[in-house]
Amino acid sequence: MRMDGFKAIAIVAVFVVFAVFAGMLVIYFTNAVPAFHRFGIDVYLKNIWNAAEEPSREAYGIAAAIWGSFYTSLIAVLIALPLSISYSIFVVDYAPKRLKNVIIILSDVMAGLPTIIYGIWGAFVLVPLLRDYVMQFLYDHLSFIPLFSYPPITGYSYLSAGILLAIMVTPFASAIIREAYEMIPYTYREAAYALGATKYEATKLLIGYIKPAILSGFILAFGRAIGETVAVSLVIGNTFNLTWKLFAPGYTISSLIANQFGNAFIYEYMTPVLYAAGLALFIIGLGINIIGLRFIRRWEENVKL
Amino acid sequence: MSSSKVRKQKERIFLIGIGSLTFLALLPLFHIIATVFRNGLPVIIKEGLNFLTGTFSNGGIGPAIIGTFTLTFLASLLGLPIAFLVGLYAYEFPRSTIGRWTKMLLQIMIEFPTILVGVFVMQVLVVPMGTYSAFAGALALAIILMPYVAIYTHEAMREIPFTYREAGYSLGLTRIKVLLKILAPMAKRGIFTGVLIGVAKVAGETAPLLFTAGGLYESYPSSVTKPIGSISLLIYQLVQSPSPADHEMAWGASLILLIVFLGIFIPIRLSLKEVKL
């Protein structure tokens, strides 16, 4: 196509955006190189954090933070999924029209609410609540199960972070699932009712139909949860703990960066290690989002047929 | 007969189940808003107007408020023109390779961990300049704002019927004139919505400011090359402080942030509904 005025200007803007994104990847990689030279792949596989004034005694491995990112995000989506599926069914099938609009607006407000507000509420309200009423109870009565065997002293833990993240990503997953659920042609519903199905039975059928969209909602919500920083870093306890135990304090990649970058320049290798952590988050985030978007696009193409 | 009873029973349990789960999903919002008002309002009432204008040691968050507005304004200034052009490009060339990649990139950037943007800007701007600055913070926010505005622009333009574009070209207008004089004004409501949503989003961002803006709460910002504060950043720092007095300030600041956010967001959402009806 011939180059015209618009294309010439717009392509520059597009180029700038691509350059910023590529620049980010390059910056993370080049700054992480010293960490790879020194520690090799161990920087991702070991759980160790020795900050020493002498570079020769420094040793870092961020396995606990990578684990924490995955673990908290997994808790989050496992809680968020039943909530957001129920929400979608309720909004589309059951809610009267006026209530429906209100519920959708509320969910949108939740999705956009500044994360720091979730953070302050999480740290001062949610964590004490969970510690006193949920964790303590489970620890007292079920601590023979390894998941519950860590004494909930402060309440800052994987579970707290997971639940707070679940609250934050539920509206986001809901939006994706609701849209897919609304897109199901009405004839399917009519067909189900014509066979004498109750609403419950019809819904069971229809939910099966949107499984791919639910899966992509799950993946994209996971991707959002894994990148969340300030709210998580206020409730997770910021401790290098590589464990399944729900009540143990932990770390995530983003909270590690938020907490340690400020004073990392004192140590020779800490900054490169944090860039390596950032690179890991970059690649995980990119991969998860590409997979999630692929799924949803394939589903949309299928529905159009 | 009894099987039909069982089925009806199942139906009832199902309805109660999803109703209560939906309620449970939205409950935190009410609790958050109520808690922020309950804890924040007394602080603001106690300090009065001084809370909005005073410096931190005088019991106010004035510099943080100004900082948030400055950062948001600068970020819009940097990000909006580029975002608008990128959105138009993705709309105008949806089938070209670059067009497809652009759309994919925008969708990825909207989901991208924001702290990574902050660290990136720190490395390319704060380290060479040797100081935190309002400009660095605004650049980080602009990168985050961009995909929202671009995607909304793209979507808003797509809703305009193709015939308008044909009419424009048949009048002999160039592509740039068709886009900017005919199509963009028709889509302005959608584009404007995207701008406001992007602005509301970045006004509440914290993570990208951690290593770029630096924070400034004892005096008002004077230059874009100097450190600057923001309400969200201030809250983050105050929550981590051990002092209860700082926590009170954090709740007060949260209430201000919540009011700013709801003040931008609710009108957008309500006006959107009008468009659909």
mmCIF file of N, CA and C in Angstrom, chain B residues 136-239:
data_model
loop_
_atom_site.group_PDB
_atom_site.id
_atom_site.type_symbol
_atom_site.label_atom_id
_atom_site.label_comp_id
_atom_site.label_asym_id
_atom_site.label_seq_id
_atom_site.Cartn_x
_atom_site.Cartn_y
_atom_site.Cartn_z
ATOM 1 N N ALA B 136 10.167 10.734 35.298
ATOM 2 C CA ALA B 136 10.323 9.280 35.250
ATOM 3 C C ALA B 136 9.029 8.602 35.677
ATOM 4 N N GLY B 137 8.425 9.096 36.757
ATOM 5 C CA GLY B 137 7.166 8.505 37.218
ATOM 6 C C GLY B 137 6.096 8.614 36.148
ATOM 7 N N ALA B 138 6.032 9.794 35.507
ATOM 8 C CA ALA B 138 5.006 10.009 34.487
ATOM 9 C C ALA B 138 5.242 9.123 33.277
ATOM 10 N N LEU B 139 6.501 8.900 32.926
ATOM 11 C CA LEU B 139 6.805 8.035 31.780
ATOM 12 C C LEU B 139 6.338 6.603 32.062
ATOM 13 N N ALA B 140 6.623 6.127 33.275
ATOM 14 C CA ALA B 140 6.176 4.774 33.637
ATOM 15 C C ALA B 140 4.655 4.690 33.549
ATOM 16 N N LEU B 141 3.971 5.696 34.078
ATOM 17 C CA LEU B 141 2.509 5.685 34.030
ATOM 18 C C LEU B 141 2.005 5.777 32.590
ATOM 19 N N ALA B 142 2.714 6.552 31.761
ATOM 20 C CA ALA B 142 2.289 6.698 30.366
ATOM 21 C C ALA B 142 2.330 5.355 29.645
ATOM 22 N N ILE B 143 3.367 4.549 29.947
ATOM 23 C CA ILE B 143 3.476 3.235 29.306
ATOM 24 C C ILE B 143 2.306 2.352 29.729
ATOM 25 N N ILE B 144 1.863 2.525 30.984
ATOM 26 C CA ILE B 144 0.747 1.719 31.471
ATOM 27 C C ILE B 144 -0.597 2.224 30.927
ATOM 28 N N LEU B 145 -0.703 3.533 30.757
ATOM 29 C CA LEU B 145 -1.941 4.153 30.259
ATOM 30 C C LEU B 145 -2.200 3.810 28.793
ATOM 31 N N MET B 146 -1.103 3.737 28.052
ATOM 32 C CA MET B 146 -1.172 3.632 26.591
ATOM 33 C C MET B 146 -2.095 2.514 26.089
ATOM 34 N N PRO B 147 -1.897 1.247 26.525
ATOM 35 C CA PRO B 147 -2.727 0.181 25.946
ATOM 36 C C PRO B 147 -4.222 0.359 26.201
ATOM 37 N N TYR B 148 -4.606 0.893 27.354
ATOM 38 C CA TYR B 148 -6.034 1.104 27.626
ATOM 39 C C TYR B 148 -6.640 2.016 26.566
ATOM 40 N N VAL B 149 -5.987 3.176 26.384
ATOM 41 C CA VAL B 149 -6.522 4.166 25.457
ATOM 42 C C VAL B 149 -6.509 3.632 24.033
ATOM 43 N N ALA B 150 -5.426 2.945 23.660
ATOM 44 C CA ALA B 150 -5.328 2.428 22.294
ATOM 45 C C ALA B 150 -6.420 1.398 22.022
ATOM 46 N N ILE B 151 -6.645 0.490 22.970
ATOM 47 C CA ILE B 151 -7.647 -0.554 22.744
ATOM 48 C C ILE B 151 -9.049 0.050 22.674
ATOM 49 N N TYR B 152 -9.338 1.005 23.561
ATOM 50 C CA TYR B 152 -10.670 1.634 23.506
ATOM 51 C C TYR B 152 -10.855 2.414 22.213
ATOM 52 N N THR B 153 -9.801 3.093 21.749
ATOM 53 C CA THR B 153 -9.884 3.810 20.483
ATOM 54 C C THR B 153 -10.197 2.840 19.347
ATOM 55 N N HIS B 154 -9.446 1.757 19.332
ATOM 56 C CA HIS B 154 -9.631 0.716 18.329
ATOM 57 C C HIS B 154 -11.074 0.197 18.331
ATOM 58 N N GLU B 155 -11.583 -0.134 19.514
ATOM 59 C CA GLU B 155 -12.930 -0.697 19.610
ATOM 60 C C GLU B 155 -13.988 0.327 19.202
ATOM 61 N N ALA B 156 -13.784 1.589 19.642
ATOM 62 C CA ALA B 156 -14.776 2.625 19.344
ATOM 63 C C ALA B 156 -14.852 2.881 17.843
ATOM 64 N N MET B 157 -13.703 2.879 17.175
ATOM 65 C CA MET B 157 -13.693 3.128 15.736
ATOM 66 C C MET B 157 -14.364 1.986 14.982
ATOM 67 N N ARG B 158 -14.190 0.772 15.499
ATOM 68 C CA ARG B 158 -14.748 -0.388 14.793
ATOM 69 C C ARG B 158 -16.265 -0.394 14.779
ATOM 70 N N GLU B 159 -16.861 0.329 15.741
ATOM 71 C CA GLU B 159 -18.323 0.318 15.818
ATOM 72 C C GLU B 159 -18.968 1.220 14.774
ATOM 73 N N ILE B 160 -18.173 2.071 14.135
ATOM 74 C CA ILE B 160 -18.754 2.983 13.152
ATOM 75 C C ILE B 160 -18.985 2.229 11.838
ATOM 76 N N PRO B 161 -20.192 2.351 11.277
ATOM 77 C CA PRO B 161 -20.494 1.624 10.046
ATOM 78 C C PRO B 161 -19.530 1.984 8.914
ATOM 79 N N PHE B 162 -19.239 0.979 8.117
ATOM 80 C CA PHE B 162 -18.250 1.140 7.066
ATOM 81 C C PHE B 162 -18.647 2.195 6.041
ATOM 82 N N THR B 163 -19.961 2.407 5.857
ATOM 83 C CA THR B 163 -20.433 3.334 4.819
ATOM 84 C C THR B 163 -19.905 4.763 5.018
ATOM 85 N N TYR B 164 -19.699 5.151 6.282
ATOM 86 C CA TYR B 164 -19.210 6.519 6.532
ATOM 87 C C TYR B 164 -17.820 6.705 5.949
ATOM 88 N N ARG B 165 -17.035 5.635 6.060
ATOM 89 C CA ARG B 165 -15.695 5.699 5.519
ATOM 90 C C ARG B 165 -15.768 5.778 3.989
ATOM 91 N N GLU B 166 -16.660 4.974 3.395
ATOM 92 C CA GLU B 166 -16.822 5.033 1.945
ATOM 93 C C GLU B 166 -17.237 6.422 1.493
ATOM 94 N N ALA B 167 -18.184 6.993 2.256
ATOM 95 C CA ALA B 167 -18.655 8.342 1.913
ATOM 96 C C ALA B 167 -17.498 9.323 1.950
ATOM 97 N N GLY B 168 -16.662 9.203 2.981
ATOM 98 C CA GLY B 168 -15.519 10.105 3.112
ATOM 99 C C GLY B 168 -14.597 9.999 1.915
ATOM 100 N N TYR B 169 -14.264 8.756 1.564
ATOM 101 C CA TYR B 169 -13.348 8.577 0.437
ATOM 102 C C TYR B 169 -13.974 9.039 -0.874
ATOM 103 N N SER B 170 -15.287 8.836 -1.009
ATOM 104 C CA SER B 170 -15.929 9.234 -2.261
ATOM 105 C C SER B 170 -15.943 10.744 -2.419
ATOM 106 N N LEU B 171 -15.799 11.454 -1.307
ATOM 107 C CA LEU B 171 -15.683 12.911 -1.402
ATOM 108 C C LEU B 171 -14.268 13.326 -1.789
ATOM 109 N N GLY B 172 -13.392 12.339 -1.898
ATOM 110 C CA GLY B 172 -12.032 12.647 -2.308
ATOM 111 C C GLY B 172 -11.117 13.033 -1.156
ATOM 112 N N LEU B 173 -11.534 12.708 0.072
ATOM 113 C CA LEU B 173 -10.670 13.051 1.214
ATOM 114 C C LEU B 173 -9.523 12.049 1.330
ATOM 115 N N THR B 174 -8.433 12.508 1.911
ATOM 116 C CA THR B 174 -7.317 11.590 2.146
ATOM 117 C C THR B 174 -7.621 10.749 3.383
ATOM 118 N N ARG B 175 -6.830 9.697 3.572
ATOM 119 C CA ARG B 175 -7.054 8.795 4.684
ATOM 120 C C ARG B 175 -7.009 9.539 6.036
ATOM 121 N N ILE B 176 -6.019 10.417 6.149
ATOM 122 C CA ILE B 176 -5.854 11.113 7.429
ATOM 123 C C ILE B 176 -7.077 11.981 7.721
ATOM 124 N N LYS B 177 -7.661 12.587 6.654
ATOM 125 C CA LYS B 177 -8.840 13.435 6.857
ATOM 126 C C LYS B 177 -10.057 12.598 7.191
ATOM 127 N N VAL B 178 -10.191 11.445 6.493
ATOM 128 C CA VAL B 178 -11.326 10.562 6.794
ATOM 129 C C VAL B 178 -11.262 10.133 8.257
ATOM 130 N N LEU B 179 -10.058 9.742 8.714
ATOM 131 C CA LEU B 179 -9.903 9.248 10.077
ATOM 132 C C LEU B 179 -10.149 10.336 11.115
ATOM 133 N N LEU B 180 -9.498 11.489 10.909
ATOM 134 C CA LEU B 180 -9.521 12.506 11.966
ATOM 135 C C LEU B 180 -10.744 13.410 11.877
ATOM 136 N N LYS B 181 -11.257 13.667 10.667
ATOM 137 C CA LYS B 181 -12.361 14.619 10.542
ATOM 138 C C LYS B 181 -13.722 13.948 10.563
ATOM 139 N N ILE B 182 -13.788 12.690 10.100
ATOM 140 C CA ILE B 182 -15.095 12.039 10.034
ATOM 141 C C ILE B 182 -15.250 10.954 11.099
ATOM 142 N N LEU B 183 -14.322 9.976 11.113
ATOM 143 C CA LEU B 183 -14.527 8.808 11.959
ATOM 144 C C LEU B 183 -14.224 9.076 13.430
ATOM 145 N N ALA B 184 -13.100 9.728 13.708
ATOM 146 C CA ALA B 184 -12.730 9.954 15.103
ATOM 147 C C ALA B 184 -13.770 10.781 15.855
ATOM 148 N N PRO B 185 -14.302 11.866 15.257
ATOM 149 C CA PRO B 185 -15.340 12.621 15.985
ATOM 150 C C PRO B 185 -16.578 11.768 16.270
ATOM 151 N N MET B 186 -16.903 10.836 15.352
ATOM 152 C CA MET B 186 -18.061 9.984 15.594
ATOM 153 C C MET B 186 -17.798 9.019 16.746
ATOM 154 N N ALA B 187 -16.529 8.627 16.892
ATOM 155 C CA ALA B 187 -16.190 7.655 17.920
ATOM 156 C C ALA B 187 -15.728 8.332 19.206
ATOM 157 N N LYS B 188 -15.914 9.660 19.297
ATOM 158 C CA LYS B 188 -15.246 10.372 20.382
ATOM 159 C C LYS B 188 -15.710 9.934 21.764
ATOM 160 N N ARG B 189 -16.971 9.502 21.840
ATOM 161 C CA ARG B 189 -17.459 9.080 23.141
ATOM 162 C C ARG B 189 -16.716 7.831 23.646
ATOM 163 N N GLY B 190 -16.553 6.881 22.752
ATOM 164 C CA GLY B 190 -15.828 5.668 23.115
ATOM 165 C C GLY B 190 -14.376 5.955 23.437
ATOM 166 N N ILE B 191 -13.772 6.826 22.626
ATOM 167 C CA ILE B 191 -12.366 7.165 22.846
ATOM 168 C C ILE B 191 -12.203 7.874 24.185
ATOM 169 N N PHE B 192 -13.114 8.797 24.443
ATOM 170 C CA PHE B 192 -13.067 9.559 25.687
ATOM 171 C C PHE B 192 -13.205 8.628 26.893
ATOM 172 N N THR B 193 -14.087 7.627 26.762
ATOM 173 C CA THR B 193 -14.229 6.641 27.825
ATOM 174 C C THR B 193 -12.906 5.938 28.091
ATOM 175 N N GLY B 194 -12.237 5.536 27.012
ATOM 176 C CA GLY B 194 -10.944 4.881 27.158
ATOM 177 C C GLY B 194 -9.938 5.776 27.853
ATOM 178 N N VAL B 195 -9.938 7.058 27.474
ATOM 179 C CA VAL B 195 -9.014 8.004 28.098
ATOM 180 C C VAL B 195 -9.281 8.077 29.598
ATOM 181 N N LEU B 196 -10.560 8.214 29.966
ATOM 182 C CA LEU B 196 -10.875 8.348 31.382
ATOM 183 C C LEU B 196 -10.554 7.064 32.158
ATOM 184 N N ILE B 197 -10.841 5.908 31.557
ATOM 185 C CA ILE B 197 -10.533 4.661 32.251
ATOM 186 C C ILE B 197 -9.024 4.522 32.439
ATOM 187 N N GLY B 198 -8.271 4.846 31.404
ATOM 188 C CA GLY B 198 -6.815 4.801 31.521
ATOM 189 C C GLY B 198 -6.319 5.754 32.594
ATOM 190 N N VAL B 199 -6.871 6.978 32.606
ATOM 191 C CA VAL B 199 -6.442 7.975 33.591
ATOM 192 C C VAL B 199 -6.802 7.524 35.003
ATOM 193 N N ALA B 200 -8.034 6.981 35.174
ATOM 194 C CA ALA B 200 -8.434 6.502 36.493
ATOM 195 C C ALA B 200 -7.509 5.386 36.956
ATOM 196 N N LYS B 201 -7.127 4.541 35.997
ATOM 197 C CA LYS B 201 -6.235 3.422 36.325
ATOM 198 C C LYS B 201 -4.878 3.930 36.812
ATOM 199 N N VAL B 202 -4.263 4.832 36.049
ATOM 200 C CA VAL B 202 -2.908 5.228 36.430
ATOM 201 C C VAL B 202 -2.895 6.165 37.638
ATOM 202 N N ALA B 203 -4.005 6.865 37.869
ATOM 203 C CA ALA B 203 -4.048 7.739 39.041
ATOM 204 C C ALA B 203 -3.935 6.924 40.331
ATOM 205 N N GLY B 204 -4.340 5.659 40.289
ATOM 206 C CA GLY B 204 -4.272 4.835 41.488
ATOM 207 C C GLY B 204 -3.098 3.883 41.516
ATOM 208 N N GLU B 205 -2.242 3.923 40.504
ATOM 209 C CA GLU B 205 -1.124 2.985 40.435
ATOM 210 C C GLU B 205 -0.056 3.286 41.486
ATOM 211 N N THR B 206 0.548 2.227 41.999
ATOM 212 C CA THR B 206 1.603 2.389 42.988
ATOM 213 C C THR B 206 2.918 1.779 42.523
ATOM 214 N N ALA B 207 2.859 0.509 42.129
ATOM 215 C CA ALA B 207 4.084 -0.240 41.850
ATOM 216 C C ALA B 207 5.031 0.465 40.867
ATOM 217 N N PRO B 208 4.526 1.041 39.757
ATOM 218 C CA PRO B 208 5.464 1.657 38.825
ATOM 219 C C PRO B 208 6.124 2.923 39.376
ATOM 220 N N LEU B 209 5.558 3.460 40.472
ATOM 221 C CA LEU B 209 6.124 4.693 41.025
ATOM 222 C C LEU B 209 7.194 4.422 42.074
ATOM 223 N N LEU B 210 7.262 3.161 42.550
ATOM 224 C CA LEU B 210 8.158 2.848 43.665
ATOM 225 C C LEU B 210 9.588 3.307 43.416
ATOM 226 N N PHE B 211 10.090 3.045 42.204
ATOM 227 C CA PHE B 211 11.493 3.369 41.945
ATOM 228 C C PHE B 211 11.650 4.465 40.909
ATOM 229 N N THR B 212 10.573 5.195 40.635
ATOM 230 C CA THR B 212 10.698 6.257 39.644
ATOM 231 C C THR B 212 10.363 7.630 40.224
ATOM 232 N N ALA B 213 9.265 7.715 41.005
ATOM 233 C CA ALA B 213 8.835 9.032 41.488
ATOM 234 C C ALA B 213 9.613 9.456 42.730
ATOM 235 N N GLY B 214 9.943 8.498 43.579
ATOM 236 C CA GLY B 214 10.774 8.816 44.737
ATOM 237 C C GLY B 214 9.998 9.230 45.974
ATOM 238 N N GLY B 215 9.007 10.099 45.807
ATOM 239 C CA GLY B 215 8.225 10.534 46.963
ATOM 240 C C GLY B 215 8.674 11.883 47.484
ATOM 241 N N LEU B 216 7.694 12.756 47.756
ATOM 242 C CA LEU B 216 7.996 14.099 48.271
ATOM 243 C C LEU B 216 6.762 14.565 49.033
ATOM 244 N N TYR B 217 6.884 14.675 50.346
ATOM 245 C CA TYR B 217 5.695 14.967 51.148
ATOM 246 C C TYR B 217 5.855 16.166 52.063
ATOM 247 N N GLU B 218 7.067 16.725 52.128
ATOM 248 C CA GLU B 218 7.282 17.853 53.031
ATOM 249 C C GLU B 218 7.217 19.194 52.322
ATOM 250 N N SER B 219 7.223 19.153 50.991
ATOM 251 C CA SER B 219 7.064 20.417 50.271
ATOM 252 C C SER B 219 6.375 20.128 48.950
ATOM 253 N N TYR B 220 5.875 21.170 48.319
ATOM 254 C CA TYR B 220 5.190 20.973 47.050
ATOM 255 C C TYR B 220 6.196 20.795 45.926
ATOM 256 N N PRO B 221 5.839 19.956 44.925
ATOM 257 C CA PRO B 221 6.786 19.728 43.831
ATOM 258 C C PRO B 221 7.051 21.011 43.055
ATOM 259 N N SER B 222 8.314 21.177 42.621
ATOM 260 C CA SER B 222 8.665 22.426 41.950
ATOM 261 C C SER B 222 9.117 22.202 40.518
ATOM 262 N N SER B 223 9.610 21.008 40.204
ATOM 263 C CA SER B 223 10.166 20.798 38.875
ATOM 264 C C SER B 223 9.949 19.344 38.460
ATOM 265 N N VAL B 224 9.829 19.108 37.142
ATOM 266 C CA VAL B 224 9.577 17.737 36.699
ATOM 267 C C VAL B 224 10.825 16.872 36.793
ATOM 268 N N THR B 225 11.984 17.489 37.030
ATOM 269 C CA THR B 225 13.194 16.689 37.150
ATOM 270 C C THR B 225 13.528 16.390 38.617
ATOM 271 N N LYS B 226 12.617 16.785 39.526
ATOM 272 C CA LYS B 226 12.833 16.502 40.952
ATOM 273 C C LYS B 226 11.874 15.393 41.392
ATOM 274 N N PRO B 227 12.176 14.734 42.516
ATOM 275 C CA PRO B 227 11.254 13.709 43.028
ATOM 276 C C PRO B 227 9.868 14.284 43.298
ATOM 277 N N ILE B 228 8.883 13.406 43.271
ATOM 278 C CA ILE B 228 7.515 13.831 43.489
ATOM 279 C C ILE B 228 6.800 12.726 44.258
ATOM 280 N N GLY B 229 5.755 13.116 45.003
ATOM 281 C CA GLY B 229 4.993 12.117 45.752
ATOM 282 C C GLY B 229 3.713 11.766 45.029
ATOM 283 N N SER B 230 3.016 10.747 45.549
ATOM 284 C CA SER B 230 1.681 10.467 45.038
ATOM 285 C C SER B 230 0.881 9.859 46.180
ATOM 286 N N ILE B 231 -0.451 9.963 46.108
ATOM 287 C CA ILE B 231 -1.264 9.481 47.226
ATOM 288 C C ILE B 231 -1.039 7.984 47.441
ATOM 289 N N SER B 232 -1.053 7.219 46.331
ATOM 290 C CA SER B 232 -0.952 5.766 46.489
ATOM 291 C C SER B 232 0.413 5.358 47.041
ATOM 292 N N LEU B 233 1.451 6.027 46.560
ATOM 293 C CA LEU B 233 2.797 5.731 47.042
ATOM 294 C C LEU B 233 2.909 6.057 48.537
ATOM 295 N N LEU B 234 2.318 7.188 48.919
ATOM 296 C CA LEU B 234 2.335 7.580 50.327
ATOM 297 C C LEU B 234 1.636 6.523 51.187
ATOM 298 N N ILE B 235 0.487 6.044 50.718
ATOM 299 C CA ILE B 235 -0.238 5.020 51.482
ATOM 300 C C ILE B 235 0.645 3.782 51.659
ATOM 301 N N TYR B 236 1.270 3.368 50.571
ATOM 302 C CA TYR B 236 2.117 2.168 50.619
ATOM 303 C C TYR B 236 3.204 2.322 51.672
ATOM 304 N N GLN B 237 3.827 3.506 51.699
ATOM 305 C CA GLN B 237 4.913 3.704 52.659
ATOM 306 C C GLN B 237 4.389 3.800 54.090
ATOM 307 N N LEU B 238 3.226 4.452 54.261
ATOM 308 C CA LEU B 238 2.680 4.614 55.609
ATOM 309 C C LEU B 238 2.196 3.280 56.184
ATOM 310 N N VAL B 239 1.637 2.418 55.332
ATOM 311 C CA VAL B 239 1.141 1.126 55.831
ATOM 312 C C VAL B 239 2.302 0.319 56.407
#
